PDB file of C-alpha atoms in Angstrom:
ATOM      1  CA  MET W   1      -0.044  -0.012   0.198  1.00  0.00           C
ATOM      2  CA  VAL W   2       3.064   2.177   0.556  1.00  0.00           C
ATOM      3  CA  THR W   3       3.320   2.724  -3.058  1.00  0.00           C
ATOM      4  CA  THR W   4      -0.409   3.103  -3.797  1.00  0.00           C
ATOM      5  CA  GLU W   5      -0.199   5.793  -0.985  1.00  0.00           C
ATOM      6  CA  ASN W   6       2.674   7.780  -3.209  1.00  0.00           C
ATOM      7  CA  LEU W   7       0.780   7.667  -6.138  1.00  0.00           C
ATOM      8  CA  LEU W   8      -1.781   9.907  -4.468  1.00  0.00           C
ATOM      9  CA  SER W   9       0.922  12.208  -3.516  1.00  0.00           C
ATOM     10  CA  GLN W  10       2.152  12.001  -6.879  1.00  0.00           C
ATOM     11  CA  MET W  11      -1.212  12.898  -8.211  1.00  0.00           C
ATOM     12  CA  ARG W  12      -1.449  16.104  -6.035  1.00  0.00           C
ATOM     13  CA  GLU W  13       2.074  17.214  -6.957  1.00  0.00           C
ATOM     14  CA  GLN W  14       0.701  17.083 -10.984  1.00  0.00           C
ATOM     15  CA  VAL W  15      -2.545  18.876 -10.124  1.00  0.00           C
ATOM     16  CA  LEU W  16      -0.326  21.689  -8.609  1.00  0.00           C
ATOM     17  CA  LYS W  17       2.392  21.734 -11.428  1.00  0.00           C
ATOM     18  CA  LEU W  18      -0.973  21.722 -14.002  1.00  0.00           C
ATOM     19  CA  TYR W  19      -2.064  24.938 -12.405  1.00  0.00           C
ATOM     20  CA  SER W  20       1.496  26.500 -12.379  1.00  0.00           C
ATOM     21  CA  ALA W  21       2.351  29.408 -14.397  1.00  0.00           C
ATOM     22  CA  GLU W  22       4.912  27.638 -16.663  1.00  0.00           C
ATOM     23  CA  ILE W  23       2.390  25.018 -17.649  1.00  0.00           C
ATOM     24  CA  GLN W  24      -0.453  27.691 -18.088  1.00  0.00           C
ATOM     25  CA  LEU W  25       1.940  29.875 -20.452  1.00  0.00           C
ATOM     26  CA  ALA W  26       2.865  27.028 -22.372  1.00  0.00           C
ATOM     27  CA  PHE W  27      -0.511  25.989 -23.492  1.00  0.00           C
ATOM     28  CA  GLU W  28      -1.384  30.042 -23.719  1.00  0.00           C
ATOM     29  CA  LYS W  29       1.053  29.784 -26.458  1.00  0.00           C
ATOM     30  CA  GLU W  30      -0.443  27.089 -28.268  1.00  0.00           C
ATOM     31  CA  VAL W  31      -2.125  28.379 -31.261  1.00  0.00           C
ATOM     32  CA  ASP W  32      -5.073  25.608 -31.666  1.00  0.00           C
ATOM     33  CA  GLU W  33      -7.818  27.071 -29.785  1.00  0.00           C
ATOM     34  CA  SER W  34      -9.447  23.419 -29.156  1.00  0.00           C
ATOM     35  CA  LYS W  35      -6.304  22.252 -27.435  1.00  0.00           C
ATOM     36  CA  GLN W  36      -6.320  25.252 -24.924  1.00  0.00           C
ATOM     37  CA  ARG W  37     -10.150  24.421 -24.146  1.00  0.00           C
ATOM     38  CA  ASP W  38      -8.872  20.642 -23.986  1.00  0.00           C
ATOM     39  CA  PHE W  39      -6.261  21.724 -21.434  1.00  0.00           C
ATOM     40  CA  VAL W  40      -8.408  23.296 -19.156  1.00  0.00           C
ATOM     41  CA  ASN W  41     -11.204  20.609 -19.359  1.00  0.00           C
ATOM     42  CA  TYR W  42      -8.765  17.737 -18.633  1.00  0.00           C
ATOM     43  CA  ARG W  43      -7.070  19.617 -16.089  1.00  0.00           C
ATOM     44  CA  GLU W  44     -10.186  20.532 -14.319  1.00  0.00           C
ATOM     45  CA  SER W  45     -11.326  16.825 -14.630  1.00  0.00           C
ATOM     46  CA  TYR W  46      -8.101  15.575 -13.322  1.00  0.00           C
ATOM     47  CA  GLN W  47      -8.644  17.823 -10.394  1.00  0.00           C
ATOM     48  CA  ASN W  48     -12.148  16.874  -9.597  1.00  0.00           C
ATOM     49  CA  ASN W  49     -11.376  13.110  -9.997  1.00  0.00           C
ATOM     50  CA  LEU W  50      -8.768  13.383  -7.414  1.00  0.00           C
ATOM     51  CA  HIS W  51     -10.805  15.331  -5.232  1.00  0.00           C
ATOM     52  CA  GLN W  52     -13.496  12.628  -5.246  1.00  0.00           C
ATOM     53  CA  LEU W  53     -10.939  10.037  -4.469  1.00  0.00           C
ATOM     54  CA  GLU W  54     -10.117  12.231  -1.500  1.00  0.00           C
ATOM     55  CA  LYS W  55     -13.423  12.358  -0.332  1.00  0.00           C
ATOM     56  CA  GLN W  56     -13.824   8.623  -0.080  1.00  0.00           C
ATOM     57  CA  ASP W  57     -12.479   6.725   2.911  1.00  0.00           C
ATOM     58  CA  LEU W  58      -8.676   6.357   2.386  1.00  0.00           C
ATOM     59  CA  GLY W  59      -8.269   2.776   3.132  1.00  0.00           C
ATOM     60  CA  GLN W  60     -10.965   1.834   0.554  1.00  0.00           C
ATOM     61  CA  VAL W  61      -9.684   3.950  -2.017  1.00  0.00           C
ATOM     62  CA  LEU W  62      -6.102   2.632  -1.640  1.00  0.00           C
ATOM     63  CA  ALA W  63      -7.269  -0.800  -1.475  1.00  0.00           C
ATOM     64  CA  LYS W  64      -9.546  -0.308  -4.887  1.00  0.00           C
ATOM     65  CA  MET W  65      -6.374   1.704  -6.334  1.00  0.00           C
ATOM     66  CA  GLN W  66      -4.053  -1.575  -5.948  1.00  0.00           C
ATOM     67  CA  THR W  67      -5.666  -3.105  -8.766  1.00  0.00           C
ATOM     68  CA  LEU W  68      -4.774  -0.461 -10.993  1.00  0.00           C
ATOM     69  CA  GLU W  69      -1.717   0.631  -9.587  1.00  0.00           C
ATOM     70  CA  ALA W  70       0.719  -0.576 -12.301  1.00  0.00           C
ATOM     71  CA  GLU W  71      -1.235   1.020 -14.914  1.00  0.00           C
ATOM     72  CA  LEU W  72      -1.889   4.356 -12.895  1.00  0.00           C
ATOM     73  CA  SER W  73       1.993   4.599 -12.061  1.00  0.00           C
ATOM     74  CA  GLN W  74       2.704   4.346 -15.645  1.00  0.00           C
ATOM     75  CA  ALA W  75       0.254   6.861 -16.658  1.00  0.00           C
ATOM     76  CA  ILE W  76       1.852   9.350 -14.146  1.00  0.00           C
ATOM     77  CA  ALA W  77       5.080   8.841 -15.233  1.00  0.00           C
ATOM     78  CA  SER W  78       4.256   9.409 -18.571  1.00  0.00           C
ATOM     79  CA  LEU W  79       2.504  12.575 -17.559  1.00  0.00           C
ATOM     80  CA  ASN W  80       5.702  13.561 -15.538  1.00  0.00           C
ATOM     81  CA  GLY W  81       7.544  13.557 -18.782  1.00  0.00           C
ATOM     82  CA  ALA W  82       5.349  15.332 -20.811  1.00  0.00           C
ATOM     83  CA  LEU W  83       5.035  18.014 -18.204  1.00  0.00           C
ATOM     84  CA  GLN W  84       8.793  18.101 -17.910  1.00  0.00           C
ATOM     85  CA  THR W  85       9.429  18.587 -21.659  1.00  0.00           C
ATOM     86  CA  MET W  86       6.490  20.439 -22.492  1.00  0.00           C
ATOM     87  CA  ASN W  87       7.457  20.086 -26.183  1.00  0.00           C
ATOM     88  CA  ASN W  88       4.175  18.444 -27.667  1.00  0.00           C
ATOM     89  CA  THR W  89       0.705  19.542 -26.328  1.00  0.00           C
ATOM     90  CA  VAL W  90      -1.233  16.723 -28.000  1.00  0.00           C
ATOM     91  CA  ASN W  91       0.978  14.419 -25.816  1.00  0.00           C
ATOM     92  CA  THR W  92       0.608  16.248 -22.596  1.00  0.00           C
ATOM     93  CA  LEU W  93      -3.296  16.189 -23.210  1.00  0.00           C
ATOM     94  CA  ARG W  94      -3.263  12.773 -23.839  1.00  0.00           C
ATOM     95  CA  ASN W  95      -1.736  12.013 -20.584  1.00  0.00           C
ATOM     96  CA  ILE W  96      -3.767  14.074 -18.388  1.00  0.00           C
ATOM     97  CA  ARG W  97      -6.898  12.786 -19.845  1.00  0.00           C
ATOM     98  CA  LEU W  98      -5.427   9.043 -19.345  1.00  0.00           C
ATOM     99  CA  VAL W  99      -4.513   9.551 -15.585  1.00  0.00           C
ATOM    100  CA  SER W 100      -8.083  11.393 -14.852  1.00  0.00           C
ATOM    101  CA  THR W 101      -9.684   8.238 -16.827  1.00  0.00           C
ATOM    102  CA  ILE W 102      -7.935   5.992 -14.567  1.00  0.00           C
ATOM    103  CA  ILE W 103      -8.679   7.806 -11.313  1.00  0.00           C
ATOM    104  CA  GLY W 104     -12.403   7.888 -12.633  1.00  0.00           C
ATOM    105  CA  ARG W 105     -12.233   4.089 -12.886  1.00  0.00           C
ATOM    106  CA  VAL W 106     -11.117   4.087  -9.288  1.00  0.00           C
ATOM    107  CA  ILE W 107     -14.183   6.136  -8.290  1.00  0.00           C
ATOM    108  CA  LYS W 108     -16.391   4.029 -10.154  1.00  0.00           C
ATOM    109  CA  MET W 109     -15.162   0.852  -8.104  1.00  0.00           C
ATOM    110  CA  MET W 110     -16.130   2.614  -5.101  1.00  0.00           C
TER     111      MET W 110
END
């Protein structure tokens, strides 16, 4: 469960990073307005899904997350890589949506 608890911590850090000035400015430079809207929507979805997890009983959340731990860990690592380079907005959007989708699956299991 230690690894699963660490994933929650990493997700909190990613949400903070997604709202950072650096990432916000990178997406404001994006010329495709649909990608800008997607970024705002995916970022909000990620934050909302994480908030929903945090409102649940932590023991139950961690138990449910264990079944998706490897998949979630990989998605978080991919998003971290995308956020560090920020050289491909489509890749970043895809990774934000992927992590949020996995979190949504955990919520549905509750």
